[in-house]
XYZ file of C-alpha atoms in Angstrom:
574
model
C -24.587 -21.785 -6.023
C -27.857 -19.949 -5.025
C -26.892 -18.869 -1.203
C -24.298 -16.471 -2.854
C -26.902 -14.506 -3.828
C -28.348 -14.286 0.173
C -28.702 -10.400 0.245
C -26.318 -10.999 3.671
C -22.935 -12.076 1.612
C -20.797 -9.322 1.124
C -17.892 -9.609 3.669
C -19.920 -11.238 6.073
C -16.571 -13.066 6.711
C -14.672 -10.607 4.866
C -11.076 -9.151 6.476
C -9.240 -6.923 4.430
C -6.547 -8.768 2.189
C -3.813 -7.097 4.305
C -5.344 -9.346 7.358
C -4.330 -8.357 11.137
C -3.380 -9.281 14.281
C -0.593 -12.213 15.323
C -0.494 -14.619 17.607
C -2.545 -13.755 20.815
C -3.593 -17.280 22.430
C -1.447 -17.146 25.550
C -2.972 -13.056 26.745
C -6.264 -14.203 26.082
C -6.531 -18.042 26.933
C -8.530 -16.841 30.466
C -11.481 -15.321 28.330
C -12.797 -18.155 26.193
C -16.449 -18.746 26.810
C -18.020 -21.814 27.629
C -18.971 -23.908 24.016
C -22.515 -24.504 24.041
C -23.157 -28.063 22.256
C -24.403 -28.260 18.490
C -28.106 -29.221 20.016
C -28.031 -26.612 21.784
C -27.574 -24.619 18.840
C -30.175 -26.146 16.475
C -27.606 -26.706 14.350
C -27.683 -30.499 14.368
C -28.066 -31.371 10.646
C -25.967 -28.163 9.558
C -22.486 -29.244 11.119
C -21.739 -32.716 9.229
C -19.999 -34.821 11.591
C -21.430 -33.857 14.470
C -24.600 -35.260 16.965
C -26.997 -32.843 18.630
C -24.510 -33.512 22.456
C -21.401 -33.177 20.722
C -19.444 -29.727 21.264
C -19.700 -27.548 17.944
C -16.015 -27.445 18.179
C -13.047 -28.483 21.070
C -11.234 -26.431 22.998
C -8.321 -26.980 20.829
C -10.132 -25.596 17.565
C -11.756 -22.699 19.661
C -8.124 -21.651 20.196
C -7.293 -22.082 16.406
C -10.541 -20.306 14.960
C -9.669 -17.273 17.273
C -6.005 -16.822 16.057
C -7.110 -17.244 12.184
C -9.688 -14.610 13.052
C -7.850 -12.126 14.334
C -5.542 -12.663 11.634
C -7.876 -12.306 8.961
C -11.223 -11.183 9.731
C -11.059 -8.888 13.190
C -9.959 -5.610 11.087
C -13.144 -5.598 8.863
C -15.601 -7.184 11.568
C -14.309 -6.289 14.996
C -13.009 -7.979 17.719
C -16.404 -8.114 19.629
C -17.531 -8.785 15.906
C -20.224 -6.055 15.931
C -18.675 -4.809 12.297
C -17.820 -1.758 10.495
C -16.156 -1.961 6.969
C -17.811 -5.595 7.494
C -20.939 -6.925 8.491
C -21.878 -8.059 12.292
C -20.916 -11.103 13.048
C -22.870 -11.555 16.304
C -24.356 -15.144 16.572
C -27.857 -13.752 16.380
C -26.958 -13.470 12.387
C -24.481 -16.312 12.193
C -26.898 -18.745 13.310
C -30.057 -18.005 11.696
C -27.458 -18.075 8.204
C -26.387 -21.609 8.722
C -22.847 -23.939 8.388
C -23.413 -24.571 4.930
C -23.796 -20.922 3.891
C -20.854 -19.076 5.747
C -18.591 -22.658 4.850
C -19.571 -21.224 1.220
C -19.002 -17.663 1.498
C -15.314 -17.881 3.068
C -14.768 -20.004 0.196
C -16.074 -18.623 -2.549
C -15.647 -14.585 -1.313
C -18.035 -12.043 -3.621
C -16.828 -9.205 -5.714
C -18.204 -7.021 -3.116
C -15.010 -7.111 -0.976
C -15.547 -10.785 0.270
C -11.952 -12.418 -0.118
C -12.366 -16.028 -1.647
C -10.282 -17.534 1.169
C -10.687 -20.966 -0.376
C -10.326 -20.747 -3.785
C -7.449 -18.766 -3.501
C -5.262 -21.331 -1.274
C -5.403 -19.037 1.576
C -7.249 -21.233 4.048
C -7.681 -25.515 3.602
C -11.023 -26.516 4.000
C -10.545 -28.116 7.180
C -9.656 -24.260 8.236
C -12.468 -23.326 6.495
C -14.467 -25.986 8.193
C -13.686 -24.641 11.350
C -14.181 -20.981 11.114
C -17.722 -21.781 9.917
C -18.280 -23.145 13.297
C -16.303 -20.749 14.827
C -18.652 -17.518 14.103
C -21.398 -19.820 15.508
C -19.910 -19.517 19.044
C -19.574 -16.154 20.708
C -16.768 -14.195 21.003
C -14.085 -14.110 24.012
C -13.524 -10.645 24.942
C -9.620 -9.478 25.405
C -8.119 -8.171 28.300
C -7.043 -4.325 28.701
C -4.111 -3.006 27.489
C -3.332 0.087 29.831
C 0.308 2.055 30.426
C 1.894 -1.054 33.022
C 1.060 -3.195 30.231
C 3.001 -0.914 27.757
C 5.889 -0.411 29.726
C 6.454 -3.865 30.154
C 6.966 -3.873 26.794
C 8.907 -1.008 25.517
C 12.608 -1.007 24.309
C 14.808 1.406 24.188
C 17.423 -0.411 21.864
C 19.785 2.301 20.714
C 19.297 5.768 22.830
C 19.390 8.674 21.125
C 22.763 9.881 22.426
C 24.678 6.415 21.177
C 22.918 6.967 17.478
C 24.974 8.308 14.483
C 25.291 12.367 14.516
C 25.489 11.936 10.668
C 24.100 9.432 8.169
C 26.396 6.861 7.776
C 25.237 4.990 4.786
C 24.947 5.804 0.834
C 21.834 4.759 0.519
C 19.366 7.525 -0.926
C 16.731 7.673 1.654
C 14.388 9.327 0.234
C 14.164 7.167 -2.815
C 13.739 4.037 -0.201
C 10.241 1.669 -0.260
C 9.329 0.028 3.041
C 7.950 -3.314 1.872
C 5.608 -4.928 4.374
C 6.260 -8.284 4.374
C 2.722 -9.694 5.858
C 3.200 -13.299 7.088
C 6.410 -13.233 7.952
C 5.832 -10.170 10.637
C 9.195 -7.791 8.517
C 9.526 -4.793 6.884
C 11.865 -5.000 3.634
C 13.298 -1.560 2.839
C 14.187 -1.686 -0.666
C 16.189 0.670 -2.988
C 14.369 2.712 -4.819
C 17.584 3.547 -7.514
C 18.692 0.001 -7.318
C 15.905 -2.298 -6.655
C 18.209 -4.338 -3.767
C 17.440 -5.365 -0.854
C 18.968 -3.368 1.786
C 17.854 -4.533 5.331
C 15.030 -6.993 6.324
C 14.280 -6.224 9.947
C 11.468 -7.889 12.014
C 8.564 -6.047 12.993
C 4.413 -7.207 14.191
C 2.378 -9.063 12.563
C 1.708 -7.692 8.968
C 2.892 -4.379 9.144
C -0.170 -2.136 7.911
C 1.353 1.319 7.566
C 4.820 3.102 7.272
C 5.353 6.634 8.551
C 8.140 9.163 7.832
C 9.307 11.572 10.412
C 9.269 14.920 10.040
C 13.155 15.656 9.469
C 12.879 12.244 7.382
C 15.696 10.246 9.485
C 13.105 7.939 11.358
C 11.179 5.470 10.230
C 7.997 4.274 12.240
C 6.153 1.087 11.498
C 2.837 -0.650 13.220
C 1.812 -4.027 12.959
C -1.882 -5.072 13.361
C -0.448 -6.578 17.029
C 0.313 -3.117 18.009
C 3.811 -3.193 17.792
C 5.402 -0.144 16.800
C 9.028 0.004 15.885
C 10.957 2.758 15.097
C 14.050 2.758 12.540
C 16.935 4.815 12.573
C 17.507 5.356 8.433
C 21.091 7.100 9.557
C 22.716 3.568 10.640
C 24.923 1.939 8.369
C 22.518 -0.774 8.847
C 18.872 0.731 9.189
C 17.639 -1.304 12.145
C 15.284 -0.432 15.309
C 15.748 1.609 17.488
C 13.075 1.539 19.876
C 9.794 -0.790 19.857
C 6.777 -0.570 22.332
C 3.465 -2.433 21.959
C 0.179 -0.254 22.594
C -2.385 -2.718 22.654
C -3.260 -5.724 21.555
C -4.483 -4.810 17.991
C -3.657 -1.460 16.226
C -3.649 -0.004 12.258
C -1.709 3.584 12.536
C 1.379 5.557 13.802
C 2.375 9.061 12.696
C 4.974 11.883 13.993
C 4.553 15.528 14.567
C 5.160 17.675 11.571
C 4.232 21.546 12.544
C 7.088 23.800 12.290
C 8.709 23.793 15.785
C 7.343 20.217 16.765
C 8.917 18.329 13.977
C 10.144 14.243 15.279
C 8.973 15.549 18.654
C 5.905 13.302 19.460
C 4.593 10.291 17.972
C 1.423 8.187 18.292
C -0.623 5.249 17.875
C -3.904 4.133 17.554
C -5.726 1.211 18.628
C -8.589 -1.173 17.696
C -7.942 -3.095 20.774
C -8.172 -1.364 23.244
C -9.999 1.538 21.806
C -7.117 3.885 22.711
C -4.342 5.992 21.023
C -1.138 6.870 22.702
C 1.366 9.890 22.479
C 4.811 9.127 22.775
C 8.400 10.900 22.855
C 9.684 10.876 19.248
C 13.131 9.997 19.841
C 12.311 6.730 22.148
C 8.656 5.925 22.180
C 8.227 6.390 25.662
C 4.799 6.353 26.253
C 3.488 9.582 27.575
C -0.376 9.877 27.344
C -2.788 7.085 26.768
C -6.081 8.433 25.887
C -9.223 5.985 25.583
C -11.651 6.255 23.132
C -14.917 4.605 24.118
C -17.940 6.955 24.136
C -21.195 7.266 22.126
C -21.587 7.601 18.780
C -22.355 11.217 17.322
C -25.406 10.187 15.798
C -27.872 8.052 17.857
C -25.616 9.303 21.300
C -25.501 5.553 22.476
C -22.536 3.839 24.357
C -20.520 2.067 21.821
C -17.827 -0.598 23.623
C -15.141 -0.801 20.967
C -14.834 2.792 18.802
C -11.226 2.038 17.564
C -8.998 4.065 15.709
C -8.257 4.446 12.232
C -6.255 6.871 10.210
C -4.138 9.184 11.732
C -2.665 12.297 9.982
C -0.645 15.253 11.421
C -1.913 18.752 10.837
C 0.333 21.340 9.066
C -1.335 24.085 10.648
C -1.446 23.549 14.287
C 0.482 20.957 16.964
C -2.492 18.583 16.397
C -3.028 14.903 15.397
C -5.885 14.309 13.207
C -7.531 11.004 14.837
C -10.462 9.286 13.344
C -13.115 7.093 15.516
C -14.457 4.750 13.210
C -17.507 3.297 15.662
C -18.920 6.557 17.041
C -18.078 9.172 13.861
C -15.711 11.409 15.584
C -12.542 12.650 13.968
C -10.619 14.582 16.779
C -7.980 16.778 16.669
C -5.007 16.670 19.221
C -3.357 19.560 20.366
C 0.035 17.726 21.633
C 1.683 21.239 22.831
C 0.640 20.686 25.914
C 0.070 16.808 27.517
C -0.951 17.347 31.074
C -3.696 20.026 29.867
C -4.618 18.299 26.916
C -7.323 19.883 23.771
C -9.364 18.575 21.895
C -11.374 19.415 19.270
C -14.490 17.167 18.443
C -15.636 16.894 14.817
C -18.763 14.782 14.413
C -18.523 13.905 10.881
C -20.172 9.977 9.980
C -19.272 6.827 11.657
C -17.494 3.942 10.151
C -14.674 6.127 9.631
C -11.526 4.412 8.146
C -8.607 5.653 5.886
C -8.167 9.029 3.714
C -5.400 11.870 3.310
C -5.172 15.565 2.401
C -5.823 16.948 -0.919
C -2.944 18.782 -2.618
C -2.815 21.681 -0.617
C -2.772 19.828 2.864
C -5.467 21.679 4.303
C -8.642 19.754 3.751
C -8.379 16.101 5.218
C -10.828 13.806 3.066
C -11.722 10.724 5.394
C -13.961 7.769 4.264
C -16.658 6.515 6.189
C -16.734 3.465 4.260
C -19.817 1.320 5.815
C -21.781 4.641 4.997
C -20.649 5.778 1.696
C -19.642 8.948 2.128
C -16.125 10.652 2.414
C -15.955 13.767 5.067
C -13.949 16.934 4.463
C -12.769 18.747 7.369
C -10.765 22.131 7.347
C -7.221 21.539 9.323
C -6.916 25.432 8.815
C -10.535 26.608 10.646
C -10.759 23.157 12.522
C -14.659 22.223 11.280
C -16.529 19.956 8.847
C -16.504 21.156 5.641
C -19.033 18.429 4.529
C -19.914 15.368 3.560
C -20.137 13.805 -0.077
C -21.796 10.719 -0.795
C -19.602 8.783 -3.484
C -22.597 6.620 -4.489
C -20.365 3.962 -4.607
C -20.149 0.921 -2.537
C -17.413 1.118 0.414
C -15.089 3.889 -0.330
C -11.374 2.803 0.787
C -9.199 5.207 -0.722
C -6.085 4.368 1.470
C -4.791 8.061 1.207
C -6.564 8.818 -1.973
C -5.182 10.376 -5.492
C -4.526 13.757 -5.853
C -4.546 15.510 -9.516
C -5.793 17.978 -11.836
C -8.621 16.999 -14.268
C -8.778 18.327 -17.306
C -12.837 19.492 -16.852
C -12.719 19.796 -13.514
C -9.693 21.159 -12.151
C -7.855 19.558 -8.895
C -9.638 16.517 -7.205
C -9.351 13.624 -4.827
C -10.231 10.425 -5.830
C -11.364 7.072 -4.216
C -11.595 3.963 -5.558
C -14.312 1.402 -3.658
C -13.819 -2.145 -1.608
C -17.704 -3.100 -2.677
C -18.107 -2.338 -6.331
C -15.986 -1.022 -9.300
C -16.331 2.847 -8.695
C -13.939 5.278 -8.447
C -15.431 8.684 -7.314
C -14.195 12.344 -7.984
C -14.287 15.170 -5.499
C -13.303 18.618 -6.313
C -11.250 20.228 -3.976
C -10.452 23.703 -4.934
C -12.627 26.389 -3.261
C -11.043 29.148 -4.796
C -10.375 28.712 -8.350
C -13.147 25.865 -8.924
C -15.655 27.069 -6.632
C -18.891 24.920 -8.240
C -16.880 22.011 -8.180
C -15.780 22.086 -4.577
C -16.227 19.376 -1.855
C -18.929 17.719 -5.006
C -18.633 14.391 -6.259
C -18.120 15.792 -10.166
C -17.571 12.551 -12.070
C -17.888 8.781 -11.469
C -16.639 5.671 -13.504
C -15.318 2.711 -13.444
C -12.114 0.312 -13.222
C -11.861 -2.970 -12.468
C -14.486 -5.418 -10.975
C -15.319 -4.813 -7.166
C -12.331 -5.189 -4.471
C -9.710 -2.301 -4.851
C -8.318 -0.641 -1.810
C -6.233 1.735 -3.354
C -6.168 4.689 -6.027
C -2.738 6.055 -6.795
C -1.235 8.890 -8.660
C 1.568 11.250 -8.017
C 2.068 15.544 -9.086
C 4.832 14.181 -11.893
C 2.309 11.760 -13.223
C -0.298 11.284 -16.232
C -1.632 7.927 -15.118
C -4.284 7.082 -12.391
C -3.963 3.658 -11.067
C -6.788 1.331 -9.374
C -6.228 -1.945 -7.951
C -8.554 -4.955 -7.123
C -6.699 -7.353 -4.852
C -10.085 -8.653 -3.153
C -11.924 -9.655 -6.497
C -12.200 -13.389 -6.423
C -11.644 -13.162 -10.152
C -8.010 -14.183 -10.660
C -8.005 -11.723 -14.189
C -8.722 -8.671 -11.900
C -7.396 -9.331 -8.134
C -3.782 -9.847 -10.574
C -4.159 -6.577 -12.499
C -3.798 -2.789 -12.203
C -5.860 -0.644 -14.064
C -4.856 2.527 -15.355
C -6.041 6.153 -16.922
C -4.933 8.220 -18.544
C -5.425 12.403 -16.885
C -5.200 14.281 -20.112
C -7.841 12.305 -21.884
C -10.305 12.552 -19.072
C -13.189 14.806 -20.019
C -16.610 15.598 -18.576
C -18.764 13.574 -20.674
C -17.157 10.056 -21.234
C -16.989 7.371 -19.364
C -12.715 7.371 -19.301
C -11.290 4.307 -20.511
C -8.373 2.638 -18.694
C -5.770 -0.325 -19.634
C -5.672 -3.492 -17.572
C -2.219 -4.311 -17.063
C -1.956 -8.144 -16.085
C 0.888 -7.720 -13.072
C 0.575 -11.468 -11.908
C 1.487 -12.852 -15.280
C 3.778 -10.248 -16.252
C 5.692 -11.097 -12.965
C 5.881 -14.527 -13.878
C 4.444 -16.280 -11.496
C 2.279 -19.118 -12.399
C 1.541 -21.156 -8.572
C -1.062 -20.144 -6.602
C -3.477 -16.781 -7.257
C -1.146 -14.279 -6.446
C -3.389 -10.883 -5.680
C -2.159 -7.245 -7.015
C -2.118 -4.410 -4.288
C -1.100 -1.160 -3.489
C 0.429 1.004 -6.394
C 3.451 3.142 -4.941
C 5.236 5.558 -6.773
C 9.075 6.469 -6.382
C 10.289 9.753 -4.947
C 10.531 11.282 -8.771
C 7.453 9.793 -9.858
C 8.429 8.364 -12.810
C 8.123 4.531 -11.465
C 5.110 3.138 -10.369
C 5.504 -0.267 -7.756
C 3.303 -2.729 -7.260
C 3.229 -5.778 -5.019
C 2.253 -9.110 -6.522
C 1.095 -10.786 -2.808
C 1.042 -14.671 -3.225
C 0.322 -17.494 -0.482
C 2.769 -17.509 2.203
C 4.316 -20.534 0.854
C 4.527 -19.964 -2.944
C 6.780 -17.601 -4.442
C 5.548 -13.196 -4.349
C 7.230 -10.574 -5.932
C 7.242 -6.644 -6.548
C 6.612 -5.785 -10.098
C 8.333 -1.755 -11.343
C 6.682 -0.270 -14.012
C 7.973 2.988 -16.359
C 5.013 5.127 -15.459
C 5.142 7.142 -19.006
C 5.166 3.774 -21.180
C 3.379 0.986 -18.995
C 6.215 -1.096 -19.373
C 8.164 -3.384 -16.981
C 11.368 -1.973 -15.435
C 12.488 -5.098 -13.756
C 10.587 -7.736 -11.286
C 12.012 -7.967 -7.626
C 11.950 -11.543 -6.234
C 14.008 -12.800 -3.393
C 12.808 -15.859 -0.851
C 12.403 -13.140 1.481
C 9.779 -11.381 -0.005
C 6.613 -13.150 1.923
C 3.798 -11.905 1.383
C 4.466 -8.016 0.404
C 1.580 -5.976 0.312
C 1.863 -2.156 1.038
C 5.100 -0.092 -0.158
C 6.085 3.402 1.398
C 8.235 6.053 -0.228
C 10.110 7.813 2.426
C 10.149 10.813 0.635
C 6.566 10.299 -0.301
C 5.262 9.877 3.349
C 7.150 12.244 4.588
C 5.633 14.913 2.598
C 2.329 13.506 2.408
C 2.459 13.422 -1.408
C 0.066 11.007 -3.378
């Protein structure tokens, strides 16, 4: 069809496959614009069905199209739809594209990072029908979500005095997964020795990260609703603790880890409104709400919605690593004090979105992914190292992939949303000094689509995934290297393992994501997401031979997408 090759398709429409946001109508009902007519559009012989007087869509679909995008597209594209990992969606572009085309390109998707949201099953035409009308309108704009707001909402289920003193369970905790279970707004928190279920316990709306605390006895989980729940792993029966909601839409949570703060604080960040919050660690009391709307490092203009992304926790100082993604800034909260509160500003790129440390956990490698470029920042001297351009297309490394080349010596890899490139960065100043902070080798995987690399310290095998390909024979595979055969020269060549089939599923187009490795790193986990109404599953594999250890199914596996070791997160190993 020629208008997929319109040079303004990839992710136009485009969400992440891990989606966001639930159910939001009845907050933000009061902010709906008015809906200009489809004559007043010029649209009239672009929106079949409908005369030049008629609305371009009812009142009733306007409240539809704005809960399926906030579900799926708002992460990549914005709330106010000004984009960032995606393109703008302002009705200045929208329009002058045309019905026809954007009804196209949320069907079909692209290889650039575009999910095929028809072809897939995800959305019905008639959905698709009306989102295409949908980005034609402008956006409402959501209310504030300030400390009343959060209080309102905060739980204190089990205080900390009337929890266990001891861990009453036999479960090995630090072999556990926490399975996000997407549509159905849980967490599954799997065995890692036994492959059972242990607990399914409701969280938000598709959980996007798990967090460890630092003594590993508390789990913390946000959904892309901003609800943050925190999970006692002592119970007999792992369960919540405390919840709190800090805005309205949010992607990360982490706990304080230096030596002396450890399960003290955690915090939030998020997208809507542009905010992060401290809170106590033992009851997520919130403490300190802290916006983050400002100008952007680069052109120093006012930027409305700069939300946050990644969050890490510094192992050299009482600070929170918080990236900006709209204005460039990474900043780095000292929590030892709240009422006199420091921060250090980094201005590093904007479009900042996910990344981790390398293996020594002093350099932070964060992806500006709408720019190309990953920045490395010193947690140690508290400054920008540099920044390397990956000369890929959208980096999204989730935390990245830590290992030693055999050429090159330790490096940090990313993988890329937009094409099928996974870049190299050296990372050891002292013993590989011409290597350092230097993109030293690119190649590539699969076709275009992955969002995340994997490896592990125990492990010979580098794995990439491709969950937003449209192409069933890579969004359903893994592909995977081999370290020791790497060399300077060659392109490496990698295996493409065929999860979907080997899980044996054969409805729908189910999508491969997020390779997770077990505490000992000798399995490798992967989650074989399907339509919310056909059957998912979690595929094991032996990481030494490739081959399947067992395949997890169970009714209540909806949608999984992203696994956490505890053991794993806790120690920030990957």
């Amino acid at each position: 069809m020629p208008r997929l090759n319109h040079p303004f398709l990839p992710r136009l429409l485009a969400a992440t496959a891990l989606g966001l946001f639930a159910p939001l109508a009845p907050a933000m009902a009061q902010t709906a614009p008015a809906i200009p007519t489809v004559g007043q559009l010029a649209l009239d012989e672009e929106v079949p069905g409908h005369g030049p007087d008629d609305p371009i869509m009812t009142a009733e679909e306007f409240e539809t199209g704005r809960q399926i995008y906030f579900e799926r597209c708002a992460g990549c594209h914005g709330v106010l739809r000004k984009g960032a990992t995606g393109k703008p969606l302002t009705t200045d572009i929208t329009r002058e594209n045309g019905y026809e085309y954007l009804f196209d390109l949320i069907t079909y998707g692209s290889p650039a990072g575009m999910p095929n949201w028809g072809t897939s099953g995800e959305l019905t035409d008639e959905e698709i029908d009306l989102m295409a009308r949908y980005v034609l309108v402008d956006p409402p704009s959501p209310p504030e979500w300030g400390m009343p707001d959060m209080m309102d909402t905060w739980q204190l289920v089990v205080a900390p005095e009337d929890r266990p003193t001891e861990k009453m369970n036999d479960i090995n905790i630090e072999n556990l997964m926490s399975v996000t279970l997407r549509d159905s707004g849980q967490i599954a928190l799997i065995n890692g020795d036994t492959f059972a279920i242990e607990e399914i316990i409701d969280t938000g709306y598709a959980v996007h990260i798990s967090r460890t605390s630092a003594s590993g006895r508390y789990l913390f989980v946000i959904g892309r609703d901003a609800r943050v729940n925190m999970i006692d792993l002592w119970m007999e029966h792992p369960d919540t603790v405390a919840e709190i909601k800090i805005g309205i839409e949010a992607r990360s949570v982490e706990t304080s880890k230096f030596e002396g703060w450890e399960d003290r604080y955690a915090v939030a960040g998020a997208y809507w409104p542009p905010q992060y919050v401290i809170m106590d660690g033992e009851t997520l009391e919130p403490l300190k709400v802290v916006s983050t709307r400002g100008v952007t490092y680069d052109e120093q203009v006012y930027h409305p919605e700069p939300r946050v992304a990644s969050i890490v926790a510094s192992h050299y100082r009482p600070e929170f690593i918080i990236n900006v993604k709209e204005t460039g800034k990474t900043l780095l909260v000292d929590y030892s004090d709240l009422v006199n509160l420091k921060t250090t500003e980094i201005a590093t790129e904007r479009f900042l979105h996910d990344g981790g440390f390398d293996a020594s956990l002093r350099y932070f490698l964060v992806a500006a992914n709408a720019r190309g470029k990953i920045a490395v920042i010193d947690t140690e001297e508290n400054k920008l190292v540099t920044l390397v351009e990956t000369e890929g297309n959208t980096p999204h490394p989730g935390r990245g992939a830590n290992f030693v080349h055999p050429t090159f010596g330790p490096v940090w890899g990313t993988s890329h949303l937009g094409d099928d490139t996974i870049s190299l960065i050296g990372t050891d100043p002292d013993g590989h000094p011409d290597n350092a902070w230097k993109m030293v080798q690119n190649f590539t995987a699969l076709g275009g689509g992955s969002l995340f690399i994997k490896t592990h310290p125990n492990s010979d095998h580098l794995y990439v995934d491709a969950p937003l390909n449209p192409e069933p024979e890579f969004s359903g595979a893994v592909g995977v290297f081999t370290i020791s055969e790497m060399t300077g020269e060659e392109e490496p060549e990698y295996v493409s393992l065929p999860i979907a089939e080997l899980a044996g599923i054969a409805d729908g187009q189910p999508r491969v994501v997020h390779p997770e490795f077990n505490k000992d790193g000798t399995q490798v986990w992967l989650s074989v997401w399907n339509a919310k109404d056909k059957e998912s599953a979690i595929v094991v594999l032996d990481d030494k031979t490739l081959e399947v250890v067992t395949v997890i199914k169970d009714p209540r596996l909806i949608t999984p997408t992203g696994k956490f070791n505890v053991y794993n997160t806790q120690h920030d190993i990957y």
